[in-house]
Short mmCIF file of C-alpha atoms in Angstrom, two decimals:
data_model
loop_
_atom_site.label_atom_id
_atom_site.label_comp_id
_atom_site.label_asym_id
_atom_site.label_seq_id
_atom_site.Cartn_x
_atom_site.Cartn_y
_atom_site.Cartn_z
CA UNK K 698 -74.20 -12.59 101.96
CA UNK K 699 -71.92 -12.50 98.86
CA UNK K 700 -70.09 -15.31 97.01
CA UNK K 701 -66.45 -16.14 96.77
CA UNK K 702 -63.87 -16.66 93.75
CA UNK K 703 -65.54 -20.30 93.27
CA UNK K 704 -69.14 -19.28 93.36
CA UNK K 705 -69.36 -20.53 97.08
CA UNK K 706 -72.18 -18.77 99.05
CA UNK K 707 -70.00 -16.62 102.15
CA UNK K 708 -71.00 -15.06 105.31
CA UNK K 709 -68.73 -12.14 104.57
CA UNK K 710 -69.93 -9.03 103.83
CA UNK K 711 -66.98 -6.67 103.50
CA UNK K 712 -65.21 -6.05 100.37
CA UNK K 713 -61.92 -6.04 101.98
CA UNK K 714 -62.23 -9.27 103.83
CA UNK K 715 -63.69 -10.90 100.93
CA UNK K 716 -60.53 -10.48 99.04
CA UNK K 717 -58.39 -11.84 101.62
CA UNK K 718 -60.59 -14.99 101.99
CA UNK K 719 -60.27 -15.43 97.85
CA UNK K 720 -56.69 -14.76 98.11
CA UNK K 721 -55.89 -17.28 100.71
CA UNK K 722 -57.83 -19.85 98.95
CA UNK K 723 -55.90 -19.66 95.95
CA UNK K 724 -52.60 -19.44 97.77
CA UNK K 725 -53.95 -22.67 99.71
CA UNK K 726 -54.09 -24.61 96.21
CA UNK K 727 -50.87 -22.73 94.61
CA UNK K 728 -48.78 -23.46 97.82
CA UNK K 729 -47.88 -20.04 97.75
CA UNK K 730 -45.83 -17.91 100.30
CA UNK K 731 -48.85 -15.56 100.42
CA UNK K 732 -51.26 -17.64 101.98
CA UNK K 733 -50.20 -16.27 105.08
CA UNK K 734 -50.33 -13.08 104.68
CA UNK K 735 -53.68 -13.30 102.70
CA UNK K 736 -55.23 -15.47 106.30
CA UNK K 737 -53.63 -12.56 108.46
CA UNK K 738 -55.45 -10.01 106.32
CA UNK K 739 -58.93 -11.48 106.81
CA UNK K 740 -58.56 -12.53 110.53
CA UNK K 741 -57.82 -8.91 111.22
CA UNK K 742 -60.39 -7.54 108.65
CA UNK K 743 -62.96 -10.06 110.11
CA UNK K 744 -62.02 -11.56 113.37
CA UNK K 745 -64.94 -14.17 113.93
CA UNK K 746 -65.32 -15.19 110.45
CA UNK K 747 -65.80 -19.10 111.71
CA UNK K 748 -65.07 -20.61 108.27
CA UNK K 749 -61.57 -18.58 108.75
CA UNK K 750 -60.67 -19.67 112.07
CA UNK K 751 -61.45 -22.88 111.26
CA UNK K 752 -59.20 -22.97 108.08
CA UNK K 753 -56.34 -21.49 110.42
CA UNK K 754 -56.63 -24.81 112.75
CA UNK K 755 -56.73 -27.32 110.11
CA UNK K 756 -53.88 -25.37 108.74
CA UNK K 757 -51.94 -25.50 112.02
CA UNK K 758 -53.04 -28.53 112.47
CA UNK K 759 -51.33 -29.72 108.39
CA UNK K 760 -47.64 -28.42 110.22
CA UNK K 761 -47.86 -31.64 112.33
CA UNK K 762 -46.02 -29.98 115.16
CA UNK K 763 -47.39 -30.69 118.74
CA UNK K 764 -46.66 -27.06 120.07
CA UNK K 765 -49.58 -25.87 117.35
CA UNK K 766 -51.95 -27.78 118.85
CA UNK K 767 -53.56 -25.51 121.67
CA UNK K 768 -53.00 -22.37 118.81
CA UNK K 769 -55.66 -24.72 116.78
CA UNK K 770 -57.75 -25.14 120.17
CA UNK K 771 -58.18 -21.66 120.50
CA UNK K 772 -58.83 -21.17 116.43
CA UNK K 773 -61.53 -23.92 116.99
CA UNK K 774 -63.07 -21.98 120.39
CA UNK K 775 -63.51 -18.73 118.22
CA UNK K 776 -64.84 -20.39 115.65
CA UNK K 777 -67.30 -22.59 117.88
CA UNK K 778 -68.31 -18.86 119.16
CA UNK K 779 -69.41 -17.71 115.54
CA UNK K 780 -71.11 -21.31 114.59
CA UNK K 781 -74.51 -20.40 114.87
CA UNK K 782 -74.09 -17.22 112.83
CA UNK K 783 -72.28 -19.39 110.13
CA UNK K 784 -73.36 -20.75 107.10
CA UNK K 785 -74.26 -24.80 106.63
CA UNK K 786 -71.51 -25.61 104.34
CA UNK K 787 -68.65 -23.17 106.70
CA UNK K 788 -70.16 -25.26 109.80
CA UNK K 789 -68.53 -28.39 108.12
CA UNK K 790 -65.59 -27.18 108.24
CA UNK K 791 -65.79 -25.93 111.88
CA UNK K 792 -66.41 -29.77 111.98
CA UNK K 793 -63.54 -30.93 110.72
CA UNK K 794 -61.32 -29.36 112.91
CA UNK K 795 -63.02 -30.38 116.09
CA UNK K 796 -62.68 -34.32 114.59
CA UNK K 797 -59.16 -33.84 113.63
CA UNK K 798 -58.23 -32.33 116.76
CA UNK K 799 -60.42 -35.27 118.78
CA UNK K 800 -58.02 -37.69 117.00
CA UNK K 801 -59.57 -38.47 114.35
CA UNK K 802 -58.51 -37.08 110.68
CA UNK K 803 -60.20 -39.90 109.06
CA UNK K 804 -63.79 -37.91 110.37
CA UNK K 805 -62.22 -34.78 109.29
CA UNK K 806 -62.03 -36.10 105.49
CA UNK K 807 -65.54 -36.94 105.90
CA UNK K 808 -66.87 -33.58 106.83
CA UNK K 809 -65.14 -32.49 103.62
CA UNK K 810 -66.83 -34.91 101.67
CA UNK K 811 -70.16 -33.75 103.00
CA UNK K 812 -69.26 -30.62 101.75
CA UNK K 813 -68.23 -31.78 98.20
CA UNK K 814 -71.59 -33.85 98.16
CA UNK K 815 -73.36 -30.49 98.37
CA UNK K 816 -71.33 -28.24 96.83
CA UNK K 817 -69.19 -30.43 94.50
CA UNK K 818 -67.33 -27.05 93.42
CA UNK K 819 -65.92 -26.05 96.44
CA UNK K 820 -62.52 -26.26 95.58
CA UNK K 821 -61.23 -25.60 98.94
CA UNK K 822 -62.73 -28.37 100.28
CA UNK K 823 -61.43 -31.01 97.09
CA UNK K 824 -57.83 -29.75 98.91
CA UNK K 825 -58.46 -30.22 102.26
CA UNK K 826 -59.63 -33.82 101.65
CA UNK K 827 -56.55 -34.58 99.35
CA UNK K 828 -54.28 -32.65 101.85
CA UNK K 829 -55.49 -34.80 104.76
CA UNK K 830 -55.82 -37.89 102.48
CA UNK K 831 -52.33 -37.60 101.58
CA UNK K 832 -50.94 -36.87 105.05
CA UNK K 833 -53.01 -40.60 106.20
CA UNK K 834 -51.45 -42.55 102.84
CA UNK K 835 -55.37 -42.72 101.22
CA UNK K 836 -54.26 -42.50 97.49
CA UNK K 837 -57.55 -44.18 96.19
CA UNK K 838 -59.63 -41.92 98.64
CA UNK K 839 -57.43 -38.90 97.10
CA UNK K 840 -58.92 -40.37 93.21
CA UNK K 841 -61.94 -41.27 93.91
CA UNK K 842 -62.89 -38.08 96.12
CA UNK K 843 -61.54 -35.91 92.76
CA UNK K 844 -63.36 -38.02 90.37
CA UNK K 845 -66.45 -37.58 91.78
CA UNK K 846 -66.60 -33.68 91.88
CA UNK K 847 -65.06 -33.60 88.43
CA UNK K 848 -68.30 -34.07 86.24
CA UNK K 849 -69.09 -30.10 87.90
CA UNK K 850 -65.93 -28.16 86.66
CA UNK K 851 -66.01 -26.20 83.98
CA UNK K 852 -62.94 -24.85 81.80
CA UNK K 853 -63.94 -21.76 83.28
CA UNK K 854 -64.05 -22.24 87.02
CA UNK K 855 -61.56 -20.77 88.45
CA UNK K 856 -60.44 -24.00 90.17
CA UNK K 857 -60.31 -26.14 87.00
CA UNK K 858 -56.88 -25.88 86.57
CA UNK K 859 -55.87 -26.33 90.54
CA UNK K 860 -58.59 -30.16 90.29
CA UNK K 861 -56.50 -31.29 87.26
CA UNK K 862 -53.13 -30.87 89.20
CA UNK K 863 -54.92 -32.70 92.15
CA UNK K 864 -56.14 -35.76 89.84
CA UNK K 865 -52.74 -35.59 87.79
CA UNK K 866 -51.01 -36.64 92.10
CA UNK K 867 -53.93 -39.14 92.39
CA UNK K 868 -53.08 -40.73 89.30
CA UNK K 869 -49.78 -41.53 89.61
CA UNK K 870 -50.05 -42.23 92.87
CA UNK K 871 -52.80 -45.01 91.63
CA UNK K 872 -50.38 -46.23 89.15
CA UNK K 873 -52.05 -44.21 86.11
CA UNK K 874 -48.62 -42.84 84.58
CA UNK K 875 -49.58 -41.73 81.28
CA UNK K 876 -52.49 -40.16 81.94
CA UNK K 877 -51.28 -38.30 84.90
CA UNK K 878 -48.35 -36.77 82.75
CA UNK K 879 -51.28 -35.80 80.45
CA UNK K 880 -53.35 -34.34 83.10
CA UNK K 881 -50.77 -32.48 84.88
CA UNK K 882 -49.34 -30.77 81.69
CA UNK K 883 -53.07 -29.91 81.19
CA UNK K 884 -52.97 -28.58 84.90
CA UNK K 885 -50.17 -26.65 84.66
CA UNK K 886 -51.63 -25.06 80.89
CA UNK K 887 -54.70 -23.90 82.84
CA UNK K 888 -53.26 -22.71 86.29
CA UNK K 889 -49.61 -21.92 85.58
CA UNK K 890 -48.80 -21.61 89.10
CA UNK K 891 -49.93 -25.01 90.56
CA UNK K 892 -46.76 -26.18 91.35
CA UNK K 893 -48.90 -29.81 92.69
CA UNK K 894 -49.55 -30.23 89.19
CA UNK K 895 -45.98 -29.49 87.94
CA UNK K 896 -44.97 -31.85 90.63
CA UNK K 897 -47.50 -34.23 89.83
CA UNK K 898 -45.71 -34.37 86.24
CA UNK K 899 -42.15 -34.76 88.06
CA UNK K 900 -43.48 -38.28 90.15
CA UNK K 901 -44.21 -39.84 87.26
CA UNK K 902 -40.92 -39.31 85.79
CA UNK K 903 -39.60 -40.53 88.78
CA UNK K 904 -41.91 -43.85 89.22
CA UNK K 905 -41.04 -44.67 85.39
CA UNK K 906 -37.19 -43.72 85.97
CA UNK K 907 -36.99 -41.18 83.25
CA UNK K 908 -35.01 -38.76 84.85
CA UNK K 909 -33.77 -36.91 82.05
CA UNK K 910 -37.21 -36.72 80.79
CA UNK K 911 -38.29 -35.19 84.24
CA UNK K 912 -34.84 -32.36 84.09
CA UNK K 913 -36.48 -31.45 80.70
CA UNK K 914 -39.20 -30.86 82.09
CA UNK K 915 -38.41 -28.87 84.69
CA UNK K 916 -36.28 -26.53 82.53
CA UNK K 917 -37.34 -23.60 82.14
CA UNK K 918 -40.72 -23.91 84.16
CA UNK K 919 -39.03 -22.64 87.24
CA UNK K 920 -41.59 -19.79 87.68
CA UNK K 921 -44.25 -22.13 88.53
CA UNK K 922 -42.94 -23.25 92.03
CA UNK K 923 -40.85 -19.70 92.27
CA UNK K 924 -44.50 -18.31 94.46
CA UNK K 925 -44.37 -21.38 96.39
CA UNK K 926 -43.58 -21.62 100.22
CA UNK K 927 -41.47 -24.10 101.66
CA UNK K 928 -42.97 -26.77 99.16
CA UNK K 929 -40.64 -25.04 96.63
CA UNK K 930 -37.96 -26.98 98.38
CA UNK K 931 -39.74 -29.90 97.84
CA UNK K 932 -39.56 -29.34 93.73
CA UNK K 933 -36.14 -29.08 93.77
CA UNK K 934 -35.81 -32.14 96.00
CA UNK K 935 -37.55 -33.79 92.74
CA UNK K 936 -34.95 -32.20 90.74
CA UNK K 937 -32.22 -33.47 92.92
CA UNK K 938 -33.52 -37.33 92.46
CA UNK K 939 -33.20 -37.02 88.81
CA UNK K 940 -29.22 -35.67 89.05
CA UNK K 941 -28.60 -38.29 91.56
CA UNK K 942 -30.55 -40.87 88.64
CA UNK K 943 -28.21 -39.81 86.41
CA UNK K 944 -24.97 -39.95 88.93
CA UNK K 945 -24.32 -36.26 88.84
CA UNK K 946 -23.69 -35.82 91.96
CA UNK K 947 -22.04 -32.14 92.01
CA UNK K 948 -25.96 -31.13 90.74
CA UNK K 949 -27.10 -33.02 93.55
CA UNK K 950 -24.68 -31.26 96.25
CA UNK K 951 -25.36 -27.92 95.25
CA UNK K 952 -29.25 -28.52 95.15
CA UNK K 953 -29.23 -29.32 98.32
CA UNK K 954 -27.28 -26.83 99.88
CA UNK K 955 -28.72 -23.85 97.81
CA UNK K 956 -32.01 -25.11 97.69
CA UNK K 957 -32.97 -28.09 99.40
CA UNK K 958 -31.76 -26.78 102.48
CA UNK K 959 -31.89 -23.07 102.23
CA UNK K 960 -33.38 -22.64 105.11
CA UNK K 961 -32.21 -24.50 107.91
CA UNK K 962 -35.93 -25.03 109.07
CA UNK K 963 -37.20 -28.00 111.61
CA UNK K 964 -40.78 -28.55 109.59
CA UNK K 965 -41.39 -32.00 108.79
CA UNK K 966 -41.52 -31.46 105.27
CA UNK K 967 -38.43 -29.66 104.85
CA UNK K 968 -36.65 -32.32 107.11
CA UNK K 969 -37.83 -35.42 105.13
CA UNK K 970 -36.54 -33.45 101.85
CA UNK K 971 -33.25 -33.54 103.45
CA UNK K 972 -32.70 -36.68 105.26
CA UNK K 973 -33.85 -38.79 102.37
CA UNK K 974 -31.80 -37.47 100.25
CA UNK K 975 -28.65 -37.72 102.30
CA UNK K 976 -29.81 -41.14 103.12
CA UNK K 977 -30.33 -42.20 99.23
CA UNK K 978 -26.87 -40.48 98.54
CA UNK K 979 -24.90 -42.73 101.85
CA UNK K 980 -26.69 -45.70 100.53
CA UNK K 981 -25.14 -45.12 96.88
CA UNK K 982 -21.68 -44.72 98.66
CA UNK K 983 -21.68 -41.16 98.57
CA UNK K 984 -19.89 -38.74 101.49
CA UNK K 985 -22.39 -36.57 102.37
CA UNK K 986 -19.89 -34.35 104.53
CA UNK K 987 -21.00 -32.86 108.13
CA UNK K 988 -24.89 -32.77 106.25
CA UNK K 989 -26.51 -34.84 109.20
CA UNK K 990 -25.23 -32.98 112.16
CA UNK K 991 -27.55 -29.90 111.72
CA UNK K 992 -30.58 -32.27 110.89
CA UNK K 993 -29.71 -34.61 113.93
CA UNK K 994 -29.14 -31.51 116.06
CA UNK K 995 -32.77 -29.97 114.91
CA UNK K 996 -34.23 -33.54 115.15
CA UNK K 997 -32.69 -34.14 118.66
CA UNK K 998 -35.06 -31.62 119.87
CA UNK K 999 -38.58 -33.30 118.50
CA UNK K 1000 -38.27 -36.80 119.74
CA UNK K 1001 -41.35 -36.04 122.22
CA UNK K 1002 -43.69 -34.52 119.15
CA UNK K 1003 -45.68 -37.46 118.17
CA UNK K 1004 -47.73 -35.66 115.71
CA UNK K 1005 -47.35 -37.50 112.57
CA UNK K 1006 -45.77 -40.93 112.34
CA UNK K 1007 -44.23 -39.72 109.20
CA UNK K 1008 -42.35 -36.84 110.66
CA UNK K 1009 -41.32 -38.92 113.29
CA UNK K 1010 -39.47 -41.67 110.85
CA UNK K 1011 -37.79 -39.01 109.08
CA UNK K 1012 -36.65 -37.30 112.66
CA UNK K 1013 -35.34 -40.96 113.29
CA UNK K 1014 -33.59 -41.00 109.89
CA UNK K 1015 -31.70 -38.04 110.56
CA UNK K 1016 -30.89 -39.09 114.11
CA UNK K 1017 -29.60 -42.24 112.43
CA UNK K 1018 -27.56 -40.77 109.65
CA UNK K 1019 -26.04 -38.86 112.38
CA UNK K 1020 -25.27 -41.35 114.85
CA UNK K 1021 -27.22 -39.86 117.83
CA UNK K 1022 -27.56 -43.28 119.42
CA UNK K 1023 -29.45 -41.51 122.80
CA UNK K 1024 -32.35 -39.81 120.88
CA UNK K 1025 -32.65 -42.83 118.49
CA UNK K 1026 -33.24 -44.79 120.91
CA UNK K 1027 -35.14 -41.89 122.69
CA UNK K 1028 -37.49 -41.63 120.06
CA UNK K 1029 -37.83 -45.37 118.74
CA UNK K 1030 -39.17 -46.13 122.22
CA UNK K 1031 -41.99 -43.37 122.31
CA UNK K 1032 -43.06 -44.07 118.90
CA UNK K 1033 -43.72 -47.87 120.35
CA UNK K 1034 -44.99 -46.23 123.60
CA UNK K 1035 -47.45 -44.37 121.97
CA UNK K 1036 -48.52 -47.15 119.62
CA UNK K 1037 -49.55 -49.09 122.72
CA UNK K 1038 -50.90 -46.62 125.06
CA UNK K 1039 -52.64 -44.45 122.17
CA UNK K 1040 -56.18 -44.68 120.71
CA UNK K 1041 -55.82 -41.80 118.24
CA UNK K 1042 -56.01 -42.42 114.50
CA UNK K 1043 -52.22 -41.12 115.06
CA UNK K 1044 -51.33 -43.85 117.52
CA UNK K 1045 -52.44 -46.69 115.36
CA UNK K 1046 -50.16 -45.29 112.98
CA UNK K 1047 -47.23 -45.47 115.44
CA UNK K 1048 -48.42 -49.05 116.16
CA UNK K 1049 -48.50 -49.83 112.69
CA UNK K 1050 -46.27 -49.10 110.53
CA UNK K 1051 -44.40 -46.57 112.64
CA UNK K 1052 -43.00 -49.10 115.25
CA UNK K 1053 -41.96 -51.87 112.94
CA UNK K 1054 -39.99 -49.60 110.95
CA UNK K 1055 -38.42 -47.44 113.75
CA UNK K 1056 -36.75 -50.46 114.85
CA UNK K 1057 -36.18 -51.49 111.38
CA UNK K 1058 -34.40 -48.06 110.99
CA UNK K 1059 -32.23 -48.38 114.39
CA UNK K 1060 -30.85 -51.59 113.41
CA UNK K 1061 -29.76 -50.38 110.42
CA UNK K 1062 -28.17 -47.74 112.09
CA UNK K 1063 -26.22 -50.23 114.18
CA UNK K 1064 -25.38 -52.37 111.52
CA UNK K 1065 -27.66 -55.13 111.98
CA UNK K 1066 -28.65 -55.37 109.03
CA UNK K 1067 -30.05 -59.00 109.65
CA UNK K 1068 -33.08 -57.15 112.24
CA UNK K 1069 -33.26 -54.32 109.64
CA UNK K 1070 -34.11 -56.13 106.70
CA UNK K 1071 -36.36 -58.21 108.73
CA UNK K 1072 -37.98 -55.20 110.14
CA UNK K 1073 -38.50 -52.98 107.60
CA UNK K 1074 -39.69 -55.80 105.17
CA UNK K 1075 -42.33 -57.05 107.33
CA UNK K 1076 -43.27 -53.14 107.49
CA UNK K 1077 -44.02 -52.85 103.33
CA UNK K 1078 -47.16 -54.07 102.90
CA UNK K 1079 -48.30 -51.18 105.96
CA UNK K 1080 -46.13 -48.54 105.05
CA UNK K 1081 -48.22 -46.12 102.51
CA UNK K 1082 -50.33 -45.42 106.06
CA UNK K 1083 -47.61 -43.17 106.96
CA UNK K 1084 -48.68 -41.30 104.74
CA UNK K 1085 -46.86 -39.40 101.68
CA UNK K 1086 -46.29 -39.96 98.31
CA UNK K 1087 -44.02 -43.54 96.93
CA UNK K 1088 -41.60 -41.21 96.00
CA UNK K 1089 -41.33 -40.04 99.35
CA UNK K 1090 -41.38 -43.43 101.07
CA UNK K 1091 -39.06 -44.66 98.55
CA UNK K 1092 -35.78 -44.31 100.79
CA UNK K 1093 -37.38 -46.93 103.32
CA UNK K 1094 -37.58 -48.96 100.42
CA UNK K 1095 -34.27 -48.68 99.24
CA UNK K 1096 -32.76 -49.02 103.15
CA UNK K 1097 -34.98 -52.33 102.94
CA UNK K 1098 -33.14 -53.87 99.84
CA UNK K 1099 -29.83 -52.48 100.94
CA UNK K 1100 -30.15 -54.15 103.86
CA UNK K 1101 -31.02 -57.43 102.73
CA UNK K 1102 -28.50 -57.49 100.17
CA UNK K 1103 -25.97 -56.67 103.10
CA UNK K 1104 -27.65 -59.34 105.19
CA UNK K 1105 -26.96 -61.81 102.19
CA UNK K 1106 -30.56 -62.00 101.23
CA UNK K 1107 -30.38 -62.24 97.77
CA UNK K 1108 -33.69 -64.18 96.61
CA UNK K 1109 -35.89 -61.88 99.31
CA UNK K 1110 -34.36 -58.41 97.81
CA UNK K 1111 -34.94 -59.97 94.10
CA UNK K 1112 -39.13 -60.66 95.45
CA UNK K 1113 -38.50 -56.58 96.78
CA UNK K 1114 -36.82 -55.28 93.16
CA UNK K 1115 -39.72 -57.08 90.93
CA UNK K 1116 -42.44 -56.00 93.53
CA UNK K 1117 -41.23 -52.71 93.21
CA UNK K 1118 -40.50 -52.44 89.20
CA UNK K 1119 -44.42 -53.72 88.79
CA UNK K 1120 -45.74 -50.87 91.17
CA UNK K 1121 -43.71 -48.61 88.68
CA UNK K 1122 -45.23 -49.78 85.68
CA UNK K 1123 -42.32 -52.41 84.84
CA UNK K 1124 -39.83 -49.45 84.63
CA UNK K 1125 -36.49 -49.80 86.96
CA UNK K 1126 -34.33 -46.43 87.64
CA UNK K 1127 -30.58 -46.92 87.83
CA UNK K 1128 -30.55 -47.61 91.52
CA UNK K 1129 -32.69 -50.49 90.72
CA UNK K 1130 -30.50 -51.75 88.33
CA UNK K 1131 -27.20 -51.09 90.29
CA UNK K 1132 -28.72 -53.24 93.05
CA UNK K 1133 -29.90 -56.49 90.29
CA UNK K 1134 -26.32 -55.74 89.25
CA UNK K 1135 -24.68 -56.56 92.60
CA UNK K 1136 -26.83 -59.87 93.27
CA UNK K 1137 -25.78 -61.20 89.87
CA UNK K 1138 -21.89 -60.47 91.02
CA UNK K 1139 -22.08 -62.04 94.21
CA UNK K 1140 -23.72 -64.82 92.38
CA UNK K 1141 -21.31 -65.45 90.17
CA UNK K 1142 -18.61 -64.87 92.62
CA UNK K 1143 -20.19 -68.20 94.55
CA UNK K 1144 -21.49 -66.24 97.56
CA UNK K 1145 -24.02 -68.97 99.49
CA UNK K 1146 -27.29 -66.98 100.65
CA UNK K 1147 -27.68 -66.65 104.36
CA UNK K 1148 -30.83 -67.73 105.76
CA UNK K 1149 -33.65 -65.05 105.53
CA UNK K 1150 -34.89 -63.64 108.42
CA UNK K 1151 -37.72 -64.71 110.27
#
C-alpha cells in the first residue's frame, strides 16, 4: 500500500503508476490538458486499478455526450472486476459511477460525501462533488460540501490552494461577492495554476458589472489558464463578456474567433461558450456574420443526445440563432418527449426546466415573442437545475427581458431587471441599464403596455 500526493491511503504499489495517479489528480483540479495523458499513463501502467477506471467513467460520464456512455459501462465492468481487491474509500467511488450511470447523479454526490465524511482531505473527491454539483445547479450543496471539509486543510496540503478556488465558485455563486474575490485571489496565491479560482475571481466581476475591474484582472495572469484544456476557452469567454460590457466589440470578435472558438469542437462546453455569446451580441443588435452556421451545422447532429438538459438548450440556441427550423423543432420535441417518458434524474430535468424553456427558446426564434416571454419567465424560478453557473444561464435571462420588452411588457421585465440587480448584489451591468433605458423611452414616448402573458 502507499499513499498519494494528498496523504490518501492507495492500492498502488508501483512507483510509476503512482505518479500518473498524482498527476492526473492535480490535472483534474487545474483543468489541465495533461489529465489525459497522466489517466492514459496509469491505465496502461496499472490496468485494473478500480479507483482509476472508475475516475475514467465519471470522467466520460462529465463530457455529457450519449456515445460515452457504454465506454463508461465498460470502465465501470473493469472496475467492478477489481472491487474486492480495492480499498474502502476507492470502492466509493466505484459507487458513484454505477449511481450516475443508473440515472441518478444526485446518489453519485452522495458517495462522494461518504468519502469526504471519512477522509475529509481527499481532495479529489471535494471536486467530484462540486463537478457533479455544478453540472445539477446545487450551488448551496457546492458551499456547504466545501465548508465542511475545510476545518482539515492545512496551508500545506497540497490541495489547499485547489479548496480555496472551489469555495471562492461557491461563494459567488451563493451571492458572497466580496469574500469570494478575497478567496479566489488567495486561491490563485497558493495554486497559481487553478484557473477555477482565477475564474472564480472573473464571476464576481461579472455578477457586480465591473468589467473593467475583471480585464485588470485578467491582465497579465494569462499563464494560469495557458495549462488548461478546453476550459481555457471558457476564460476567455469571461474575457469576452467584459469587452462586450464595455461595447468593444472588435475585442469581442476577435476573442471569439481566435479563442473562443479555436477549435471548432461539438463539446457542450465549448458550444455554450459560443452560442451565448453570439446570442448576447444579436440581442445587443450586433451582426454576428455567418458565426451560427458552423454551430447549427455541429448542433444539427446532437438533437437525439439527451445527456444533459443544459447541453441540449444551448444545442437549441445555436439551432435557433441559425434558423434551422427542422432540428429546432426536432429537438424541442425530444427534450419534452423525454421529460414525459423519462424517470432519470436527467429526465426530470428535461421536464423541468428543460421543456418550458425549449419552447420558450423556439418562439423566440419565430418571433413570438408574446409565447417566449411567457415561456421562459415561467421557467426562472426552475432554471439554476440546468445546471451551470448565473453567468452561464445569464443569456436565457437576457432572451427573457428582451422578449418581454418586445412583447410590450414593460412592468413584468422591470419585476425581471430588479429581481435580477438584487441577485447581483444591487449592481446592474450596462446591458441592464440599456434595457431600464428603453422602458423609460417608450414610456415617455406614450407606448400603452400590452397585456402580460398568461
Amino acid at each position: 500500500m502507499t499513499q498519494d500526493i494528498f496523504g490518501q491511503d492507495c492500492s498502488l504499489t508501483d512507483a510509476h503508476a503512482l505518479d500518473a495517479w498524482n498527476g492526473l489528480q492535480l490535472g483534474v483540479l487545474a483543468h489541465a490538458a495533461s489529465t489525459a495523458d497522466h489517466l492514459g499513463a496509469l491505465l496502461k501502467a496499472a490496468p485494473d486499478f478500480a479507483l482509476g477506471q472508475a475516475i475514467r467513467g465519471i470522467s466520460l460520464l462529465m463530457l455529457g455526450r450519449s456515445e460515452l456512455i457504454p465506454i463508461a459501462h465498460e470502465a465501470h465492468a473493469i472496475a467492478k472486476s477489481a472491487y474486492e481487491g480495492a480499498l474502502p474509500r476507492e470502492r466509493k467511488y466505484i459507487d458513484a459511477l454505477e449511481a450516475w450511470l443508473g440515472g441518478k447523479p444526485s446518489r453519485a454526490v452522495a458517495c462522494m460525501e461518504e468519502v469526504l465524511t471519512l477522509y475529509p482531505c481527499d481532495t479529489l473527491a471535494m471536486k467530484l462533488s462540486h463537478g457533479i454539483r455544478f453540472i445539477l445547479g446545487d450551488a448551496r450543496g457546492m458551499r456547504a460540501s466545501i465548508e465542511r471539509v475545510l476545518p482539515a486543510y492545512t496551508t500545506e496540503h497540497a490541495g489547499h490552494g485547489y479548496l480555496l478556488g472551489c469555495h471562492a465558485f461557491t461563494l459567488e455563486e451563493t451571492g458572497e461577492y466580496d469574500r469570494a474575490e478575497i478567496t479566489g485571489r488567495q486561491a490563485l496565491w497558493t495554486a497559481p495554476d487553478d484557473a477555477w479560482g482565477l475564474h472564480a475571481v472573473a464571476h464576481v466581476h461579472e455578477m457586480t458589472g465591473n468589467a473593467k475591474a475583471g480585464l485588470d484582472w485578467f491582465d497579465g495572469r494569462e499563464q494560469a489558464w495557458a495549462h488548461c484544456n478546453n476550459f481555457r476557452y471558457h476564460v476567455w469567454w469571461h474575457k469576452a463578456l467584459m469587452h462586450l460590457d464595455l461595447g468593444q466589440v472588435d475585442a469581442v470578435m476577435r476573442l471569439y474567433d481566435d479563442e473562443v472558438r479555436k477549435d471548432k469542437t461539438d463539446d457542450y462546453r465549448d458550444i455554450s461558450n459560443a452560442t451565448s455569446l453570439l446570442m448576447r451580441l444579436e440581442l445587443d443588435g450586433i451582426n454576428v456574420g455567418n458565426r451560427w452556421d458552423e454551430l447549427a451545422d455541429l448542433c444539427a447532429e446532437r438533437t437525439e443526445d439527451g445527456s444533459l438538459i443544459f447541453a441540449d438548450l444551448h444545442y437549441l440556441l445555436a439551432l435557433v440563432g441559425g434558423d434551422r427550423k427542422s432540428a429546432t423543432t426536432r429537438l424541442v420535441e425530444r427534450i419534452h418527449a423525454d421529460g414525459v417518458s423519462g424517470t432519470t434524474e436527467t429526465a426530470q430535468r428535461m421536464a423541468d426546466p428543460g421543456a418550458t424553456v425549449a419552447t420558450g427558446l423556439e418562439a423566440f426564434g419565430e418571433g413570438d415573442y408574446r409565447t417566449a416571454f411567457d415561456r421562459l419567465a415561467k421557467s426562472r424560478d426552475s432554471l439554476q437545475l440546468a445546471g451551470g453557473s448565473h453567468a452561464q444561464r445569464d443569456v436565457f435571462e437576457r432572451m427573457t427581458i428582451d422578449a418581454g420588452l418586445r412583447a410590450g411588457n414593460w412592468a413584468h421585465v422591470e419585476a425581471i431587471l430588479d429581481d435580477r440587480q438584487a441577485k447581483r448584489g444591487g449592481a446592474e451591468d450596462n446591458y441592464a441599464i440599456a434595457r431600464r433605458a428603453l422602458i423609460a423611452s417608450a414610456r415617455n414616448k406614450g407606448s400603452t403596455q400590452s397585456v402580460p402573458a398568461e
